[in-house]
Tab-separated table of C-alpha atoms in Angstrom:
chain	number	residue	atom	x	y	z
A	1	MET	CA	-48.248	-14.672	63.426
A	2	ALA	CA	-48.431	-16.089	66.976
A	3	ASP	CA	-48.214	-19.593	65.556
A	4	ASP	CA	-45.080	-18.625	63.678
A	5	PHE	CA	-43.557	-17.196	66.844
A	6	ASP	CA	-44.392	-20.318	68.853
A	7	THR	CA	-42.799	-22.504	66.177
A	8	PHE	CA	-39.804	-20.175	66.041
A	9	GLY	CA	-39.226	-20.452	69.814
A	10	ALA	CA	-39.886	-24.205	69.953
A	11	ASN	CA	-37.107	-24.841	67.428
A	12	GLY	CA	-34.583	-23.094	69.680
A	13	ALA	CA	-34.091	-20.336	67.121
A	14	GLU	CA	-33.202	-16.839	68.277
A	15	LEU	CA	-33.635	-13.386	66.877
A	16	ASP	CA	-30.383	-11.545	66.296
A	17	ALA	CA	-29.753	-9.416	69.378
A	18	TYR	CA	-28.391	-5.941	69.138
A	19	LEU	CA	-27.509	-3.386	71.739
A	20	GLN	CA	-30.009	-0.584	72.327
A	21	CYS	CA	-29.137	2.946	73.451
A	22	VAL	CA	-30.921	2.682	76.815
A	23	PRO	CA	-28.991	-0.170	78.476
A	24	TYR	CA	-25.748	1.199	77.051
A	25	ALA	CA	-26.362	4.724	78.416
A	26	ARG	CA	-27.463	3.308	81.773
A	27	GLU	CA	-24.276	1.222	82.069
A	28	VAL	CA	-21.902	3.971	80.911
A	29	SER	CA	-23.478	6.824	82.911
A	30	GLY	CA	-24.638	4.989	86.026
A	31	ILE	CA	-28.024	6.689	85.708
A	32	GLN	CA	-30.593	4.141	86.810
A	33	LEU	CA	-33.552	4.943	84.582
A	34	TYR	CA	-35.493	2.359	82.601
A	35	GLY	CA	-37.978	2.266	79.754
A	36	ASP	CA	-37.915	3.844	76.328
A	37	ALA	CA	-35.386	6.637	75.821
A	38	TYR	CA	-38.051	9.303	75.300
A	39	THR	CA	-39.311	8.661	78.872
A	40	TRP	CA	-35.962	9.335	80.544
A	41	TRP	CA	-36.337	13.119	80.732
A	42	GLU	CA	-39.619	12.950	82.665
A	43	GLN	CA	-38.371	10.080	84.825
A	44	ALA	CA	-35.258	12.073	85.757
A	45	GLN	CA	-37.244	15.006	87.154
A	46	GLY	CA	-36.897	14.977	90.947
A	47	ARG	CA	-34.516	12.027	90.843
A	48	TYR	CA	-31.494	13.458	89.031
A	49	ALA	CA	-30.290	16.955	88.302
A	50	THR	CA	-31.164	18.041	84.768
A	51	GLY	CA	-30.291	21.015	82.621
A	52	ARG	CA	-29.254	22.438	79.277
A	53	THR	CA	-25.472	22.479	79.776
A	54	PRO	CA	-23.465	19.482	78.555
A	55	LEU	CA	-21.155	17.913	81.136
A	56	VAL	CA	-18.913	14.888	80.707
A	57	GLY	CA	-20.825	11.827	81.902
A	58	ALA	CA	-24.248	13.428	81.446
A	59	VAL	CA	-26.897	11.755	79.321
A	60	MET	CA	-28.273	13.738	76.387
A	61	ALA	CA	-31.985	12.905	76.208
A	62	PHE	CA	-33.396	13.112	72.681
A	63	ARG	CA	-37.101	13.698	72.230
A	64	GLN	CA	-39.460	11.340	70.494
A	65	THR	CA	-40.064	12.169	66.810
A	66	GLN	CA	-41.895	10.537	63.931
A	67	ASN	CA	-38.572	9.171	62.628
A	68	MET	CA	-37.372	8.246	66.120
A	69	PRO	CA	-40.516	7.161	68.013
A	70	LEU	CA	-38.639	5.711	71.007
A	71	GLY	CA	-36.317	8.697	71.398
A	72	HIS	CA	-32.607	8.222	72.024
A	73	VAL	CA	-30.101	8.647	74.845
A	74	ALA	CA	-26.361	9.180	74.547
A	75	THR	CA	-23.591	9.907	77.045
A	76	VAL	CA	-21.373	12.980	76.721
A	77	SER	CA	-17.756	11.791	76.591
A	78	ARG	CA	-16.011	15.074	75.808
A	79	ILE	CA	-16.823	18.761	75.418
A	80	LEU	CA	-15.072	20.385	72.470
A	81	ASP	CA	-16.537	23.888	72.779
A	82	SER	CA	-19.840	25.626	73.554
A	83	ARG	CA	-21.566	24.099	70.525
A	84	ARG	CA	-19.815	20.748	69.987
A	85	VAL	CA	-19.536	17.619	72.126
A	86	LEU	CA	-18.542	14.032	71.570
A	87	LEU	CA	-21.050	11.325	72.434
A	88	ASP	CA	-20.753	7.648	73.259
A	89	HIS	CA	-23.923	5.789	72.321
A	90	ALA	CA	-25.369	2.609	70.877
A	91	ASN	CA	-27.735	1.820	68.020
A	92	TRP	CA	-27.493	5.155	66.212
A	93	SER	CA	-25.575	4.410	63.025
A	94	PRO	CA	-25.660	1.056	61.289
A	95	ILE	CA	-21.979	0.152	60.964
A	96	ASP	CA	-20.993	-2.363	58.313
A	97	GLY	CA	-24.737	-2.824	57.753
A	98	ARG	CA	-25.332	-3.919	61.350
A	99	ARG	CA	-27.617	-2.257	63.875
A	100	GLY	CA	-26.869	-1.952	67.580
A	101	GLN	CA	-23.268	-0.884	67.245
A	102	ILE	CA	-21.479	1.180	69.877
A	103	GLU	CA	-20.086	4.483	68.651
A	104	LYS	CA	-17.546	6.340	70.744
A	105	GLY	CA	-16.625	9.943	70.149
A	106	ALA	CA	-19.524	10.708	67.780
A	107	LEU	CA	-19.747	14.432	67.119
A	108	ALA	CA	-22.939	16.266	68.117
A	109	ILE	CA	-23.407	19.906	67.168
A	110	ASP	CA	-25.811	22.281	68.893
A	111	VAL	CA	-27.789	23.882	66.056
A	112	SER	CA	-30.418	25.563	68.246
A	113	GLN	CA	-30.935	29.264	67.601
A	114	ALA	CA	-30.679	30.046	71.322
A	115	ASN	CA	-27.474	28.001	71.796
A	116	ASP	CA	-29.356	25.960	74.431
A	117	TRP	CA	-28.803	22.428	73.117
A	118	SER	CA	-32.497	21.983	72.284
A	119	ALA	CA	-31.642	20.869	68.727
A	120	VAL	CA	-28.619	18.940	67.477
A	121	ARG	CA	-27.152	17.297	64.414
A	122	VAL	CA	-25.209	14.071	65.060
A	123	TRP	CA	-22.440	12.145	63.292
A	124	TYR	CA	-23.924	9.413	61.105
A	125	ALA	CA	-21.441	6.711	60.067
A	126	PRO	CA	-23.050	5.725	56.715
A	127	LEU	CA	-22.603	9.335	55.555
A	128	GLY	CA	-19.123	9.669	57.039
A	129	LYS	CA	-20.126	13.062	58.455
A	130	VAL	CA	-22.631	14.838	60.644
A	131	GLY	CA	-26.136	14.091	59.421
A	132	THR	CA	-28.482	16.701	58.007
A	133	THR	CA	-31.410	15.855	60.298
A	134	VAL	CA	-31.979	18.212	63.206
A	135	TRP	CA	-32.942	16.179	66.296
A	136	PRO	CA	-34.842	17.764	69.217
A	137	VAL	CA	-33.250	17.344	72.651
A	138	SER	CA	-34.971	17.690	76.025
A	139	GLY	CA	-31.692	18.367	77.811
A	140	PHE	CA	-29.021	16.658	79.886
A	141	ILE	CA	-29.451	14.287	82.807
A	142	TYR	CA	-26.517	14.569	85.181
A	143	ALA	CA	-24.992	11.450	86.713
A	144	ASP	CA	-24.864	12.821	90.237
A	145	ARG	CA	-25.766	9.494	91.865
A	146	ARG	CA	-28.785	10.979	93.656
A	147	ALA	CA	-31.142	8.378	92.256
A	148	GLN	CA	-34.105	7.461	94.390
A	149	PRO	CA	-35.345	3.881	94.410
A	150	ARG	CA	-37.853	3.205	91.675
A	151	PRO	CA	-40.842	1.164	92.792
A	152	GLN	CA	-41.119	-2.114	90.940
A	153	VAL	CA	-44.580	-2.480	89.438
A	154	ALA	CA	-44.346	-5.858	87.717
A	155	MET	CA	-41.796	-8.535	87.013
A	156	ALA	CA	-41.632	-10.049	83.562
A	157	PRO	CA	-40.724	-13.725	83.288
A	158	ALA	CA	-37.085	-14.240	82.372
A	159	ARG	CA	-35.406	-16.913	80.294
A	160	LYS	CA	-33.795	-19.631	82.373
A	161	GLU	CA	-30.538	-19.185	80.481
A	162	THR	CA	-29.175	-16.042	78.859
A	163	SER	CA	-28.801	-16.335	75.119
A	164	ARG	CA	-25.238	-16.425	73.746
A	165	ARG	CA	-26.252	-14.021	70.979
A	166	PHE	CA	-27.615	-11.562	73.517
A	167	LEU	CA	-24.419	-11.759	75.594
A	168	SER	CA	-22.300	-11.300	72.468
A	169	ALA	CA	-23.954	-7.916	71.956
A	170	PHE	CA	-22.309	-6.845	75.219
A	171	ALA	CA	-18.931	-8.522	74.613
A	172	GLU	CA	-17.125	-5.317	73.687
A	173	PHE	CA	-18.575	-3.709	76.772
A	174	ALA	CA	-17.015	-6.296	79.103
A	175	ARG	CA	-13.468	-5.585	77.955
């Protein structure tokens, strides 16, 4: 497999890039957390205010599950009532068969028995309605700009030139 990858890179070929939820949520919310989505809740402790009440601009932190091993993060764009919010997020629904799409105003419904936002169902574009899966949520990370500097442990080598395909994944974002 490594030989195939080396050949792939040597020919100047690129993998199709698609936008992930983490960089999108970071850019939209201003919350400066990094790493897989399921790590955001723990990382936020002591750095950002967290809680169980949705607020516009807050990041909803989904827990890791078997079907979603990296977790998910989404930004609250509007509160409809005590059990429904609209989310802006990336890479949730494949739209027109493509991953990494940005969805704005996706409905999320609190289905927790305690009305504490610990379990939600979320709009899923291929169904054209809220999905049937109940997703566990750790809570909300509030964009209060109290972030503390994160120590840098290691620096990965970067490409000398940013790929056009990668940049195209962010084109809508730049508008």
